[in-house]
Coordinates of C-alpha atoms and ligand atoms in Angstrom, one line a residue:
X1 CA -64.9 73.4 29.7
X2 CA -62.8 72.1 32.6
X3 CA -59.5 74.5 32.9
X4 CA -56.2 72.2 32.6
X5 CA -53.5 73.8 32.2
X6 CA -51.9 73.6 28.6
X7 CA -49.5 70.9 26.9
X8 CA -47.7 72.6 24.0
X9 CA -47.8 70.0 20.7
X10 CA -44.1 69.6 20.8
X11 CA -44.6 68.1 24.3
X12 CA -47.3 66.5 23.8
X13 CA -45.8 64.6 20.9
X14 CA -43.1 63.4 23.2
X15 CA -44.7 62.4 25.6
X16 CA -45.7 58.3 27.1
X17 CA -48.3 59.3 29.9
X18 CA -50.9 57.5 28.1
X19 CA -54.2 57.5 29.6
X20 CA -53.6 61.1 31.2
X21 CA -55.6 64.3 30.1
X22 CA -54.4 66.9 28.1
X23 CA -55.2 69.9 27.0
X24 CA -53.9 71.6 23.5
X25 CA -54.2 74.9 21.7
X26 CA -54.0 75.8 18.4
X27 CA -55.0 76.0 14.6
X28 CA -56.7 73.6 13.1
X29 CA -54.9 72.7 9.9
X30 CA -57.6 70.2 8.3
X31 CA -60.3 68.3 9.6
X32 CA -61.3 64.9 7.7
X33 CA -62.9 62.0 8.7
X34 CA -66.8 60.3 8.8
X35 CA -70.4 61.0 10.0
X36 CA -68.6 58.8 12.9
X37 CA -65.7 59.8 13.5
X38 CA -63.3 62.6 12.7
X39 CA -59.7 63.5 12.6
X40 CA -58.5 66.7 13.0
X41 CA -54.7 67.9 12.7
X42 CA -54.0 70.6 15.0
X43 CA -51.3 73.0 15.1
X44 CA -50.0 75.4 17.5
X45 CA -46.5 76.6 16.2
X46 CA -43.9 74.8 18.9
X47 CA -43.1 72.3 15.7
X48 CA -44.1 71.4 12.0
X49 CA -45.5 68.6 13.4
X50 CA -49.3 68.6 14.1
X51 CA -51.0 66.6 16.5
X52 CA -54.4 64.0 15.7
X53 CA -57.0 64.7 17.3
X54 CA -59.7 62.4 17.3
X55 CA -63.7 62.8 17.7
X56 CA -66.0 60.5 18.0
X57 CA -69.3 62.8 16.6
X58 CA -72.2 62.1 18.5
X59 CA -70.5 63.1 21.4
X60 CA -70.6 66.4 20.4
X61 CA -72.9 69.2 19.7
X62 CA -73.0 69.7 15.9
X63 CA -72.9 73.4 16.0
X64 CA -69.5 73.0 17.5
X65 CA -67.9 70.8 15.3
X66 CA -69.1 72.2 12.2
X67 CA -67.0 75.1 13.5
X68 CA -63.5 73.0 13.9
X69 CA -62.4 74.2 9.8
X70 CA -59.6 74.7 8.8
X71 CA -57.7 78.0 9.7
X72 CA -60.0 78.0 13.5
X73 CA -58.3 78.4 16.5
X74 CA -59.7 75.7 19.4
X75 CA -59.0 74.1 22.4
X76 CA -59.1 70.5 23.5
X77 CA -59.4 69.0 26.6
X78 CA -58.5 64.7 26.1
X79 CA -57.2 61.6 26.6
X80 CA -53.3 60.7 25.6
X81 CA -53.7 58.0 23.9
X82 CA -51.2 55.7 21.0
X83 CA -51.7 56.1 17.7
X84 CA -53.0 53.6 15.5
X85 CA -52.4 55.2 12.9
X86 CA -49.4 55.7 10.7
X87 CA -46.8 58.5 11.1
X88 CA -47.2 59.5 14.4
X89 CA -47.3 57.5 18.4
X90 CA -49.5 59.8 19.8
X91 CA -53.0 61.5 19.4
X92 CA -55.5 62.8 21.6
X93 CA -58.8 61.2 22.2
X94 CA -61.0 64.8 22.2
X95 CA -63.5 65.0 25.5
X96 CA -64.4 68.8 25.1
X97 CA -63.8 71.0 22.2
X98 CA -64.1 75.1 22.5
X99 CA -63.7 76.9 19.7
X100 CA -61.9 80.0 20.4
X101 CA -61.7 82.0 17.1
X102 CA -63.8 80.5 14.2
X103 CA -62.5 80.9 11.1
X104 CA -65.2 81.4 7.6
X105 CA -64.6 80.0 4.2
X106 CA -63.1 83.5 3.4
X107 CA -59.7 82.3 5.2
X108 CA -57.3 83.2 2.1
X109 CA -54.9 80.0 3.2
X110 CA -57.8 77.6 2.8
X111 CA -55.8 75.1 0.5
X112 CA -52.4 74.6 0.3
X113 CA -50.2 74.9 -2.6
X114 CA -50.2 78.8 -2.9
X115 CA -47.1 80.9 -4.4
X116 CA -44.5 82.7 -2.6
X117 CA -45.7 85.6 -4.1
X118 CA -49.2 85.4 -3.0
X119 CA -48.1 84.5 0.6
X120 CA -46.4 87.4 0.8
X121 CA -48.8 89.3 -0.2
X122 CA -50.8 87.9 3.0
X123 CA -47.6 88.1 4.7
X124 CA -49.4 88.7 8.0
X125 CA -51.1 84.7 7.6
X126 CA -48.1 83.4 6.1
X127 CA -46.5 82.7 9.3
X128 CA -49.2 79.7 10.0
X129 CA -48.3 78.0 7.0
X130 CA -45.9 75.0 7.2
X131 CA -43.1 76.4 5.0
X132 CA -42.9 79.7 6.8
X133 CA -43.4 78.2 10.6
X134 CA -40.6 76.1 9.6
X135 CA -38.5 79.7 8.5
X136 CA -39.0 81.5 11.3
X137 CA -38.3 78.8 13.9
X138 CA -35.6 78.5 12.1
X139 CA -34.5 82.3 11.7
X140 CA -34.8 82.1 15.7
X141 CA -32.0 78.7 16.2
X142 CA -29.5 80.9 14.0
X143 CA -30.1 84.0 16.4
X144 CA -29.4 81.8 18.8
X145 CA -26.6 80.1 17.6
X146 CA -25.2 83.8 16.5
X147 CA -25.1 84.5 20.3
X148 CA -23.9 81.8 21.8
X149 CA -20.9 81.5 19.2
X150 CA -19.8 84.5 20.1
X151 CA -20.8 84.4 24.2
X152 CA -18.4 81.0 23.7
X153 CA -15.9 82.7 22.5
X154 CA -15.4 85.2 24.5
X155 CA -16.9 88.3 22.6
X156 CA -19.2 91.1 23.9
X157 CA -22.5 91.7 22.6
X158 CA -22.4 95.3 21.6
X159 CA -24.9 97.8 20.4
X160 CA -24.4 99.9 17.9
X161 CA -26.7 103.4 17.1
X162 CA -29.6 102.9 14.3
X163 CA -29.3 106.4 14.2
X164 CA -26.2 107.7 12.8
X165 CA -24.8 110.5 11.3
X166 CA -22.2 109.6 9.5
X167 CA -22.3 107.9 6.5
X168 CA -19.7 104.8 6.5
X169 CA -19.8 103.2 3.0
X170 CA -20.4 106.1 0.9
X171 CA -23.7 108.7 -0.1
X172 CA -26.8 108.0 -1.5
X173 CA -27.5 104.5 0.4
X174 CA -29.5 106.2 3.4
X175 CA -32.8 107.0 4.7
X176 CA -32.9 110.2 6.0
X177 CA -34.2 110.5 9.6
X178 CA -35.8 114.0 10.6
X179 CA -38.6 115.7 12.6
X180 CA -38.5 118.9 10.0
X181 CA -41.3 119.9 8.7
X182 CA -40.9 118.5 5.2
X183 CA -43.7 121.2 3.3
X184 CA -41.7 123.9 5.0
X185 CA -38.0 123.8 4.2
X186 CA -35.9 126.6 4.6
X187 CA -32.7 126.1 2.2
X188 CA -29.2 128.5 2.6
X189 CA -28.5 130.7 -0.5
X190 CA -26.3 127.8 -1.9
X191 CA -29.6 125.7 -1.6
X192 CA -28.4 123.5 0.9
X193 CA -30.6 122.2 3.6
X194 CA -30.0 124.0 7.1
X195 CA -30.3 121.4 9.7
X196 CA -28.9 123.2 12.7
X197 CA -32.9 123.4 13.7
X198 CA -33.5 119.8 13.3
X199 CA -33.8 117.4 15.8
X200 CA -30.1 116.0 16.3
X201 CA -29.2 119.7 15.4
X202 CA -27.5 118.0 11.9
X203 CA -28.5 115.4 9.0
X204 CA -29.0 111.8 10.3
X205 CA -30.1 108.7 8.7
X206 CA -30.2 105.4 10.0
X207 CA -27.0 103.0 9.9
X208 CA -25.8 101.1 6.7
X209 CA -23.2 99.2 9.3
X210 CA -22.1 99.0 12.7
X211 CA -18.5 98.6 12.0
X212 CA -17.1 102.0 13.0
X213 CA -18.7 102.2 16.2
X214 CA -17.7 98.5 16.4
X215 CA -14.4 99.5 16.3
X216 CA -14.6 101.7 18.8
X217 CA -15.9 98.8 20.9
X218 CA -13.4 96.1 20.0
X219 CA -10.2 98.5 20.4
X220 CA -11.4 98.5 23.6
X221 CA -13.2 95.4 24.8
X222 CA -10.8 93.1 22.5
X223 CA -13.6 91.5 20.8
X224 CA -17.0 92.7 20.2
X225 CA -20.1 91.9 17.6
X226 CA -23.1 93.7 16.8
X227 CA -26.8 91.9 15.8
X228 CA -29.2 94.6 14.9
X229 CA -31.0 95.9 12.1
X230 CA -29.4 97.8 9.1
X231 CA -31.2 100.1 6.1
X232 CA -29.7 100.7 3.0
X233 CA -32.2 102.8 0.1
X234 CA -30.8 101.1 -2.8
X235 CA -32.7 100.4 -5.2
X236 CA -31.7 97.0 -5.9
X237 CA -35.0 94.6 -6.5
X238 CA -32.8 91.4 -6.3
X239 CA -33.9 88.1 -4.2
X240 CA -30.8 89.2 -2.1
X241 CA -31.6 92.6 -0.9
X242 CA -33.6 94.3 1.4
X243 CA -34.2 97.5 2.5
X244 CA -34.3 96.8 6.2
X245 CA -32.1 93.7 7.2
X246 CA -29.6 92.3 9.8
X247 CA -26.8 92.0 10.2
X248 CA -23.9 90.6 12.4
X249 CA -20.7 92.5 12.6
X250 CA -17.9 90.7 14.7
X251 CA -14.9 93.3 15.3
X252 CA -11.5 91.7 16.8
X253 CA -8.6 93.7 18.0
X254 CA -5.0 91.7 16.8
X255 CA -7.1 89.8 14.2
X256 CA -5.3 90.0 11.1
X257 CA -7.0 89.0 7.4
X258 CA -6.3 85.4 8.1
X259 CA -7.4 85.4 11.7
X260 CA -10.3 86.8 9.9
X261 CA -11.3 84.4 7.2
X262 CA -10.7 81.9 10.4
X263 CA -13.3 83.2 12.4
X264 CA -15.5 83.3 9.3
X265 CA -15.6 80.2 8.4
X266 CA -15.6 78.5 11.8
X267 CA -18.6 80.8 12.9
X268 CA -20.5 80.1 9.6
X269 CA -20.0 76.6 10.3
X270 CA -21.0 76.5 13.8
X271 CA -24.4 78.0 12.8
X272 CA -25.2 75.3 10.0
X273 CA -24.3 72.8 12.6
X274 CA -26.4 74.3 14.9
X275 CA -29.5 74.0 12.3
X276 CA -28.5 70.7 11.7
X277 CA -28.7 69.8 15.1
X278 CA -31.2 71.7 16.5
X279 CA -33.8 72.1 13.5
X280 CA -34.0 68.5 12.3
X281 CA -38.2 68.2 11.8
X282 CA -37.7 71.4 10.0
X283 CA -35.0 71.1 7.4
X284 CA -36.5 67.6 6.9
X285 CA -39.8 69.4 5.6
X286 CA -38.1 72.2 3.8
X287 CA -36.1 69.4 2.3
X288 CA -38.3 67.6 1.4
X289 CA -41.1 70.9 -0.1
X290 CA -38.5 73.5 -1.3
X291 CA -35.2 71.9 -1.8
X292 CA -34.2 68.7 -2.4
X293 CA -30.4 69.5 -2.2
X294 CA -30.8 71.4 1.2
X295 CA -29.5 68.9 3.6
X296 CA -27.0 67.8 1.0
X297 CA -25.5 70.9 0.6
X298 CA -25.6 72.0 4.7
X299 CA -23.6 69.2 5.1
X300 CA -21.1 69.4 2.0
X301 CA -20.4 73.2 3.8
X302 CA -19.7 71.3 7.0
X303 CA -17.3 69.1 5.6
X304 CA -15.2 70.9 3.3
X305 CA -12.9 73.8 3.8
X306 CA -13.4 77.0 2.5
X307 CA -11.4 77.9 -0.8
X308 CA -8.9 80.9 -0.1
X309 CA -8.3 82.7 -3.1
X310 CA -6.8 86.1 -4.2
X311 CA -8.6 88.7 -6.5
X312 CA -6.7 88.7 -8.8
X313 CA -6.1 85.1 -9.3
X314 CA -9.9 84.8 -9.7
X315 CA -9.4 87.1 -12.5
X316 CA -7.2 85.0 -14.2
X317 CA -9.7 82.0 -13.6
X318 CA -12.6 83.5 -15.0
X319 CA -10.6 85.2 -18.1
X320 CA -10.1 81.5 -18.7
X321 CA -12.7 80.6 -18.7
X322 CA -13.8 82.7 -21.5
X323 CA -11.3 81.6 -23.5
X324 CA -12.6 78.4 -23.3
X325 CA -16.1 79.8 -24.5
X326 CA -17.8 80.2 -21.3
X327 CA -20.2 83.5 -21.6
X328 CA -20.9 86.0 -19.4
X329 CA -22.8 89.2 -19.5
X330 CA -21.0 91.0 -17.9
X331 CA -17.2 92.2 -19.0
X332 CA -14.1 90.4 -16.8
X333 CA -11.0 92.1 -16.1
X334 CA -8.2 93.1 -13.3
X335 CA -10.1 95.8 -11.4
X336 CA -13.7 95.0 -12.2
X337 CA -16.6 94.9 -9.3
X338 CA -17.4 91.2 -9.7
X339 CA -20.9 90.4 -10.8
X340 CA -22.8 88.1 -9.1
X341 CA -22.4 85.2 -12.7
X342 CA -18.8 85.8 -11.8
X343 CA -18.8 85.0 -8.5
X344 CA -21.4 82.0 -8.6
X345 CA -18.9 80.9 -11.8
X346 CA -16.2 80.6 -9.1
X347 CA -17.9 79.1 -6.8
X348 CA -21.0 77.0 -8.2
X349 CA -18.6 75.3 -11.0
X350 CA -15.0 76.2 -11.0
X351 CA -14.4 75.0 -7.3
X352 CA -17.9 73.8 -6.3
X353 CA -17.4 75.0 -2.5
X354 CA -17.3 78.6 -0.8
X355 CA -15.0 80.5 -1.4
X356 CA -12.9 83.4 0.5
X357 CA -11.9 86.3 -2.3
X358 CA -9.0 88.5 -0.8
X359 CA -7.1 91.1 -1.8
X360 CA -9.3 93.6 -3.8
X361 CA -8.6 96.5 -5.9
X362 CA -8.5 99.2 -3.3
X363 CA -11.0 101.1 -6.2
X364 CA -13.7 98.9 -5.7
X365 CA -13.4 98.8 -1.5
X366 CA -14.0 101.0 1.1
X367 CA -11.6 103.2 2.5
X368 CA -10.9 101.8 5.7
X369 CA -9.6 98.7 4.6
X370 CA -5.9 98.2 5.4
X371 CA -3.5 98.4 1.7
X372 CA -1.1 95.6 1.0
X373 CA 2.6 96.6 0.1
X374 CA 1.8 96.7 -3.6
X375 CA -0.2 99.6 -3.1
X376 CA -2.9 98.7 -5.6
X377 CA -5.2 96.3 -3.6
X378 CA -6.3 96.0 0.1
X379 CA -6.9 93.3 2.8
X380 CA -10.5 93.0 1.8
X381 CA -12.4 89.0 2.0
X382 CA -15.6 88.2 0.5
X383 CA -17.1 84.9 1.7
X384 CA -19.1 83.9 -1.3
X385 CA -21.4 81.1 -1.6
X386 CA -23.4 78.5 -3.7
X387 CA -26.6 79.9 -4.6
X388 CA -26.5 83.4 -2.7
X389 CA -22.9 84.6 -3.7
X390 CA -21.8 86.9 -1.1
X391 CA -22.7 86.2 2.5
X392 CA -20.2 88.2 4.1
X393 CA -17.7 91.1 3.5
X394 CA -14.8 92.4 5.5
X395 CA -11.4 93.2 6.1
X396 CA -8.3 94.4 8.2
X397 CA -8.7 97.8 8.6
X398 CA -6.1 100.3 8.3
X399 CA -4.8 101.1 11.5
X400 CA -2.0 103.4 10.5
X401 CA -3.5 107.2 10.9
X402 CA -1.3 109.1 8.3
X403 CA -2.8 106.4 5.7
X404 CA -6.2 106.4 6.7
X405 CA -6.0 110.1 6.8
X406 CA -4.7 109.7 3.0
X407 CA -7.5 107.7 1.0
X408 CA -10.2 109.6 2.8
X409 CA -8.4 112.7 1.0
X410 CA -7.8 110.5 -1.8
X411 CA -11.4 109.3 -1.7
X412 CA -12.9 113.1 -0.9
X413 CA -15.0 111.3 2.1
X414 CA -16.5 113.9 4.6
X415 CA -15.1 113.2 7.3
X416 CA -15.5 116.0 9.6
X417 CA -17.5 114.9 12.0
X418 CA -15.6 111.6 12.1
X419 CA -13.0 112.9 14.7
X420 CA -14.6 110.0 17.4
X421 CA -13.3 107.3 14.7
X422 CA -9.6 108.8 13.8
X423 CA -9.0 109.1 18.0
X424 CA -8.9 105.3 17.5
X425 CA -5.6 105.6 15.2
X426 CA -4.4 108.5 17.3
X427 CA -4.0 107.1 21.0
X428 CA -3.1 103.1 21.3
X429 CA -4.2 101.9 17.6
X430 CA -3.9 98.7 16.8
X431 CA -4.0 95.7 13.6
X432 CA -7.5 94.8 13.9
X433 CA -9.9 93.0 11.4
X434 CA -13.6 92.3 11.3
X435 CA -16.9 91.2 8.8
X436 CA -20.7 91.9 8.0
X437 CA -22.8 88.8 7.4
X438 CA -26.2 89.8 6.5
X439 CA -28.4 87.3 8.7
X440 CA -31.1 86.8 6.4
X441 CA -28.4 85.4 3.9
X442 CA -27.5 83.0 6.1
X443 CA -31.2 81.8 6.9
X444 CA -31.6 81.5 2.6
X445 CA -28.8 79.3 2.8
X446 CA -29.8 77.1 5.7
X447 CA -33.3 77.0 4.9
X448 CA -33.1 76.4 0.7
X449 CA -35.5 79.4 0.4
X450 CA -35.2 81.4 -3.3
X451 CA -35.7 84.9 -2.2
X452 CA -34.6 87.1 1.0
X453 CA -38.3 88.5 1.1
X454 CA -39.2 85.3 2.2
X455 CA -37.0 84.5 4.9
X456 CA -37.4 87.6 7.3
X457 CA -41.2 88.4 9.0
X458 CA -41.8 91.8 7.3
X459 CA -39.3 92.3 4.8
X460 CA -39.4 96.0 3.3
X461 CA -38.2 96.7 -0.4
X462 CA -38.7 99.5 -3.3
X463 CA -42.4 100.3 -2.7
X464 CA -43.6 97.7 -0.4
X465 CA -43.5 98.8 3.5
X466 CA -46.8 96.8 4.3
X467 CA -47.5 95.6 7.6
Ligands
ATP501 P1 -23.9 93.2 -2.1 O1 -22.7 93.3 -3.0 O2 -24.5 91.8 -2.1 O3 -24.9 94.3 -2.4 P2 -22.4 94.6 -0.2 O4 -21.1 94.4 -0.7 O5 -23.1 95.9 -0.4 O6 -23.4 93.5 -0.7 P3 -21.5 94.8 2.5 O7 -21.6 96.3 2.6 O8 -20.2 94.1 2.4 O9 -22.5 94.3 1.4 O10 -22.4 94.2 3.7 C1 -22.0 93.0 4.5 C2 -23.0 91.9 4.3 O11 -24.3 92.4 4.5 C3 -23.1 91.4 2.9 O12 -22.1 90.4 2.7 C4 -24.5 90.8 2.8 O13 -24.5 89.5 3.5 C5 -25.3 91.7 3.7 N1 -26.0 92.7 2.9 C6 -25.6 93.8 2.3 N2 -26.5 94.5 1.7 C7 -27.7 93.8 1.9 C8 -29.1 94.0 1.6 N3 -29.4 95.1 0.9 N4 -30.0 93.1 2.0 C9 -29.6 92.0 2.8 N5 -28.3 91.8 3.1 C10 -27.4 92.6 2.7
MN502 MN1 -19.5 93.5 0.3

């Protein structure tokens, strides 16, 4: 086969040089057609779109073309040519087919139509499926957009350790990370675990957040974020967990809560924009396959602000509610850790937008957050939203040291090898505020997608670590 050098389909789709030759690469997603002529839609991942091929047979050796199935991997050398035919201006008039990777009947994606459940179970073909090609391209715009927002804006791109050993929102959320010999431990006569012989010469794990070494970073650089993977054991099985997922953490020196919810919802918005924008042909499809309400609602998000509403107000709202007969599950009252009903109450039907919840009960938040002048709830926000509830979570952080110092007594948090962190509220501390938004939240929300597993590559949960 003559070597010309390759035309990806998105270009190829594009383009007017009719008459040229081309050559494409890709998948063949079906093949149709005549003892005279066939058609065969070809796919190679630059966009949802596929591009017609078309083969007049007896130009061609049989045992090649009865090769060209569905699921095979070719390449074509041809002539640009318009299309005839409906939905498309272009197709390629085939001169020379190779077939680089055949592809048997046992191909498990041979029809379409096949449940999440049984994709991800093939999770390592899922990605040349429509839907999913459509996900990840999509999953890649919002890493984009997630930089450039912040480059834009003047923040620095900072990374953070995986490995950590401290333990920022509280025990029994982390993986361990060790080079002991696990059939061989020595325990002290208290039966604790002596890790002075272990690799880091202490206990590690790997990180639940970035945010205290973020800290670090933005009380000295002004204004950093983080973008990297995060691990959190819990054994939740929800459609909005995962046990290995990512997550942005901006960090702003001077920010206060409202600068806060600010740069929340104007960096939220940005990205939607940006799928909007960039990711037309697929939201279209995902819009048209998954969710009939996804462009709808990316646009309603655009449009609208964000309702800014404190805890405890919410609390009156939903004990309302119940007094009007609306039922939840779960009980409602000042102090409670909102359930997910309650927080998709607030925001799917009470005020049918997102919506910032401030001002928690210090109980239910982490120590670090900064406490109001009642002394019973702290600068805390929640960014809930329709369909996922929370997207992000953050606050100002205390930046006084005698009352930090206080709730990690209060709160009996080991903190002694924290010293690094407290040096931040000894020498030049300052207000500063910042926020997690776990990036595959965002990617259910711009994509209409039901569950998180589906919207990162190789999601890991309780039990499943395939691939
Ligand atoms: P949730 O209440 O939903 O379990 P959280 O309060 O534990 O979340 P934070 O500690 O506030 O979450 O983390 C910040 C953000 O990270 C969350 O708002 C969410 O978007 C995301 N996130 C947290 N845990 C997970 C997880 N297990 N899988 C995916 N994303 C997560
Ligand atoms: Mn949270």
């Amino acid at each position: 086969m003559e070597k010309i050098s390759r035309t990806k389909v998105i270009d190829v789709l594009k383009s007017t040089a009719y008459g040229s030759i081309v050559n494409v690469k890709g998948w063949v997603r079906t093949r149709r057609g005549s003892k005279v002529v066939n058609f065969i839609a070809l796919n190679d991942g630059s966009t949802i779109k596929n591009v017609q091929i078309v083969v007049e047979i007896d130009k061609f050796d049989e045992d090649i073309i009865k090769d060209v199935t569905t699921g095979a991997c070719i390449s074509i050398n041809g002539e640009l040519v318009q299309s005839q035919g409906k939905g498309q201006t272009v197709e390629i008039q085939c001169r020379e087919i190779e077939v680089l990777g055949p592809c048997g009947a046992d191909y498990p994606l041979q029809k379409k139509g096949h449940s999440m459940e049984f994709l991800r179970e093939h999770a390592n073909l899922r990605l040349r499926t429509n839907t999913f090609g459509a996900v990840f391209r999509i999953r890649h715009n919002m890493a984009m957009a997630v930089h450039s927002y912040f480059h834009e804006h003047g923040f620095f791109y900072f990374n953070t350790p995986l490995i950590t050993a401290s333990d920022c929102e509280g025990a029994g959320q982390m993986f361990q990370v060790t080079t002991k010999n696990l059939y061989d431990l020595k325990k002290d006569a208290d039966g604790k675990i002596d890790y002075s012989d272990d690799f880091f010469g202490k206990m590690t794990s790997l990180t639940v957040s970035g945010q205290l070494e973020g800290e670090l970073g933005a009380t000295a650089l002004g204004a950093i974020y983080t973008f990297g993977p995060t691990f959190r054991a819990e054994n939740s099985n929800t459609p909005r967990h995962l046990a290995e997922f990512w997550m942005i953490e901006p960090e702003v020196a001077f920010n206060d809560i409202t600068d806060n919810m600010d740069l929340a919802e104007d960096f939220i918005k940005y990205c939607v924009k940006w799928a909007i924008e960039k990711c037309q042909d697929d939201l279209e499809f995902l819009n048209n396959m998954i969710d009939k309400t996804l462009l709808d609602r990316l646009h309603f998000v655009l449009e609208h602000d964000f309702v800014r509403l404190p805890y405890t107000e919410g609390i009156n709202i939903l004990e309302d509610a119940i007094k009007k007969g609306h039922k939840f599950e779960f009980p409602v009252y000042w102090g409670v850790d909102l359930a997910s009903e309650h927080e998709r109450f607030l925001v799917e039907e009470h005020f049918k937008r997102p919506v910032i919840l401030t001002d928690y009960p210090k109980e239910i938040k982490a120590f670090y957050m900064k406490m109001n002048e009642d002394g019973k709830t702290v600068r805390a926000m929640d960014v809930l939203f329709p369909q996922i509830g929370e997207i992000i979570g953050g606050s100002e952080r205390e930046e006084n040291y005698d009352k930090l110092i206080g709730r990690i007594k209060e709160l009996n948090i080991p903190m002694k090898d924290m010293w690094w962190y407290l040096d931040t509220r000894k020498w030049g501390s300052c207000p500063h505020s910042g926020f997690g938004l776990g990036f595959e939240r965002l990617i259910l929300f711009v994509t209409g997608m039901q569950n998180i597993r589906d919207v990162i590559p190789f999601p890991r949960t309780p039990n499943t670590a395939e691939f």
